[in-house]
Short mmCIF file of C-alpha atoms in Angstrom, two decimals:
data_model
loop_
_atom_site.label_atom_id
_atom_site.label_comp_id
_atom_site.label_asym_id
_atom_site.label_seq_id
_atom_site.Cartn_x
_atom_site.Cartn_y
_atom_site.Cartn_z
CA MET A 223 0.04 0.00 -0.09
CA ASN A 224 1.31 3.39 -0.79
CA PHE A 225 0.16 5.41 2.21
CA ASP A 226 -0.41 9.26 1.52
CA PHE A 227 -0.50 10.94 5.05
CA ASP A 228 -2.05 14.28 3.72
CA GLU A 229 -4.82 12.18 1.70
CA TRP A 230 -5.94 10.46 4.84
CA VAL A 231 -6.01 13.85 6.69
CA ALA A 232 -8.02 15.48 4.06
CA LEU A 233 -10.61 12.14 4.17
CA PHE A 234 -10.91 12.16 7.84
CA GLN A 235 -11.65 16.02 7.87
CA GLN A 236 -14.12 15.92 4.93
CA ASP A 237 -15.93 12.30 5.53
CA PRO A 238 -14.79 10.78 8.89
CA GLU A 239 -17.45 7.76 8.38
CA GLU A 240 -15.90 6.83 4.87
CA ALA A 241 -12.40 7.40 6.24
CA GLU A 242 -13.13 4.96 9.20
CA ARG A 243 -14.54 2.51 6.72
CA ARG A 244 -11.39 2.66 4.59
CA ARG A 245 -9.04 2.25 7.66
CA ARG A 246 -10.85 -0.94 8.56
CA ALA A 247 -10.55 -2.04 5.08
CA VAL A 248 -7.03 -1.50 4.57
CA THR A 249 -6.37 -2.74 7.87
CA GLU A 250 -8.33 -6.14 6.95
CA ASP A 251 -6.53 -6.31 3.76
CA LEU A 252 -3.17 -6.25 5.57
CA ILE A 253 -3.93 -8.76 7.95
CA SER A 254 -5.43 -11.06 5.25
CA SER A 255 -2.30 -10.67 3.76
CA VAL A 256 -0.25 -12.36 6.36
CA ALA A 257 0.34 -16.00 6.60
CA SER A 258 -2.61 -17.91 8.24
CA GLU A 259 -0.81 -18.64 11.35
CA GLY A 260 -0.33 -14.98 12.28
CA GLN A 261 -3.74 -13.63 11.36
CA GLU A 262 -5.46 -14.53 14.54
CA ARG A 263 -2.97 -12.98 16.57
CA LEU A 264 -3.22 -9.90 14.57
CA ARG A 265 -6.97 -9.78 14.63
CA ARG A 266 -6.90 -10.05 18.35
CA LEU A 267 -4.28 -7.58 18.70
CA GLN A 268 -6.52 -5.10 16.27
CA TRP A 269 -9.56 -5.90 18.43
CA ARG A 270 -7.56 -4.52 21.51
CA ILE A 271 -6.56 -1.21 19.61
CA ASP A 272 -10.17 -0.78 18.53
CA ARG A 273 -11.48 -1.27 22.13
CA GLU A 274 -8.77 1.42 23.33
CA ARG A 275 -10.05 3.91 20.61
CA GLU A 276 -13.54 3.44 21.57
CA ARG A 277 -12.50 4.35 25.48
CA HIS A 278 -11.17 7.49 24.46
CA THR A 279 -13.23 10.63 23.62
CA SER A 280 -10.00 12.12 21.94
CA PRO A 281 -7.46 11.17 19.30
CA LEU A 282 -4.68 12.37 21.57
CA GLY A 283 -6.20 10.21 24.49
CA SER A 284 -6.44 7.33 22.06
CA CYS A 285 -2.65 8.01 21.08
CA VAL A 286 -1.42 7.95 24.63
CA ALA A 287 -3.28 4.59 25.41
CA LEU A 288 -1.94 2.84 22.21
CA ASN A 289 1.64 4.13 22.94
CA GLN A 290 1.36 2.78 26.56
CA MET A 291 0.00 -0.51 25.16
CA LEU A 292 2.97 -0.53 22.66
CA MET A 293 5.56 0.38 25.33
CA GLU A 294 4.31 -2.46 27.54
CA ARG A 295 4.61 -5.00 24.55
CA VAL A 296 8.03 -3.74 24.03
CA TYR A 297 9.47 -3.52 27.76
CA ASN A 298 7.53 -5.75 30.10
CA THR A 299 8.49 -9.02 31.20
CA GLY A 300 8.47 -11.58 28.21
CA GLY A 301 8.32 -8.49 25.96
CA PHE A 302 10.14 -7.83 22.66
CA PHE A 303 13.31 -6.03 24.26
CA GLU A 304 13.52 -9.14 26.90
CA SER A 305 13.41 -11.23 23.78
CA VAL A 306 16.07 -9.54 21.81
CA LYS A 307 18.51 -9.57 25.14
CA LEU A 308 17.90 -13.51 25.45
CA LEU A 309 18.81 -14.09 21.93
CA GLY A 310 21.70 -12.04 22.29
CA LEU A 311 22.69 -13.89 25.50
CA ILE A 312 22.13 -17.51 23.48
CA ALA A 313 24.25 -16.12 20.89
CA LEU A 314 27.14 -15.24 23.20
CA ASP A 315 26.85 -18.23 24.91
CA ARG A 316 27.38 -20.18 21.81
CA GLY A 317 30.23 -18.05 20.73
CA GLU A 318 28.56 -16.26 18.08
CA ILE A 319 29.00 -12.46 17.32
CA ILE A 320 25.89 -10.69 16.08
CA THR A 321 26.44 -7.48 13.98
CA ILE A 322 23.74 -5.46 12.68
CA GLU A 323 24.15 -3.61 9.78
CA PRO A 324 21.94 -0.53 8.60
CA LYS A 325 19.85 -1.24 5.44
CA LYS A 326 21.39 0.28 2.41
CA ASN A 327 18.12 1.83 1.18
CA CYS A 328 17.19 3.49 4.31
CA ARG A 329 16.68 6.93 4.20
CA PHE A 330 17.70 8.98 7.33
CA LEU A 331 15.87 12.06 8.05
CA THR A 332 17.83 15.06 9.46
CA PHE A 333 16.12 17.68 11.81
CA PRO A 334 17.19 20.98 12.22
CA LYS A 335 18.36 21.80 15.85
#
């Protein structure tokens, strides 16, 4: 999908119901494109995201809640950060050295100070 932020902003401003319908359709298309083993997990995650969005009366409130949910998935016990550390320890125990090279096709953004 080629995501055009400005186009989505305009759509949400002009026709919020149509924008929401399209958001759900794009989300479903993305989930459906994943291997079947991952679809159920992604649908459960999307269900949680939708419930958080419903709980809040403002987009900012939803954003803060979803950010908190993300941070919990990354930093809590058994989260992504712990899993990566564990993989590093396993590799170290095996005498393997893991090096990570930046992708050559990445575009780095610079911001004025």
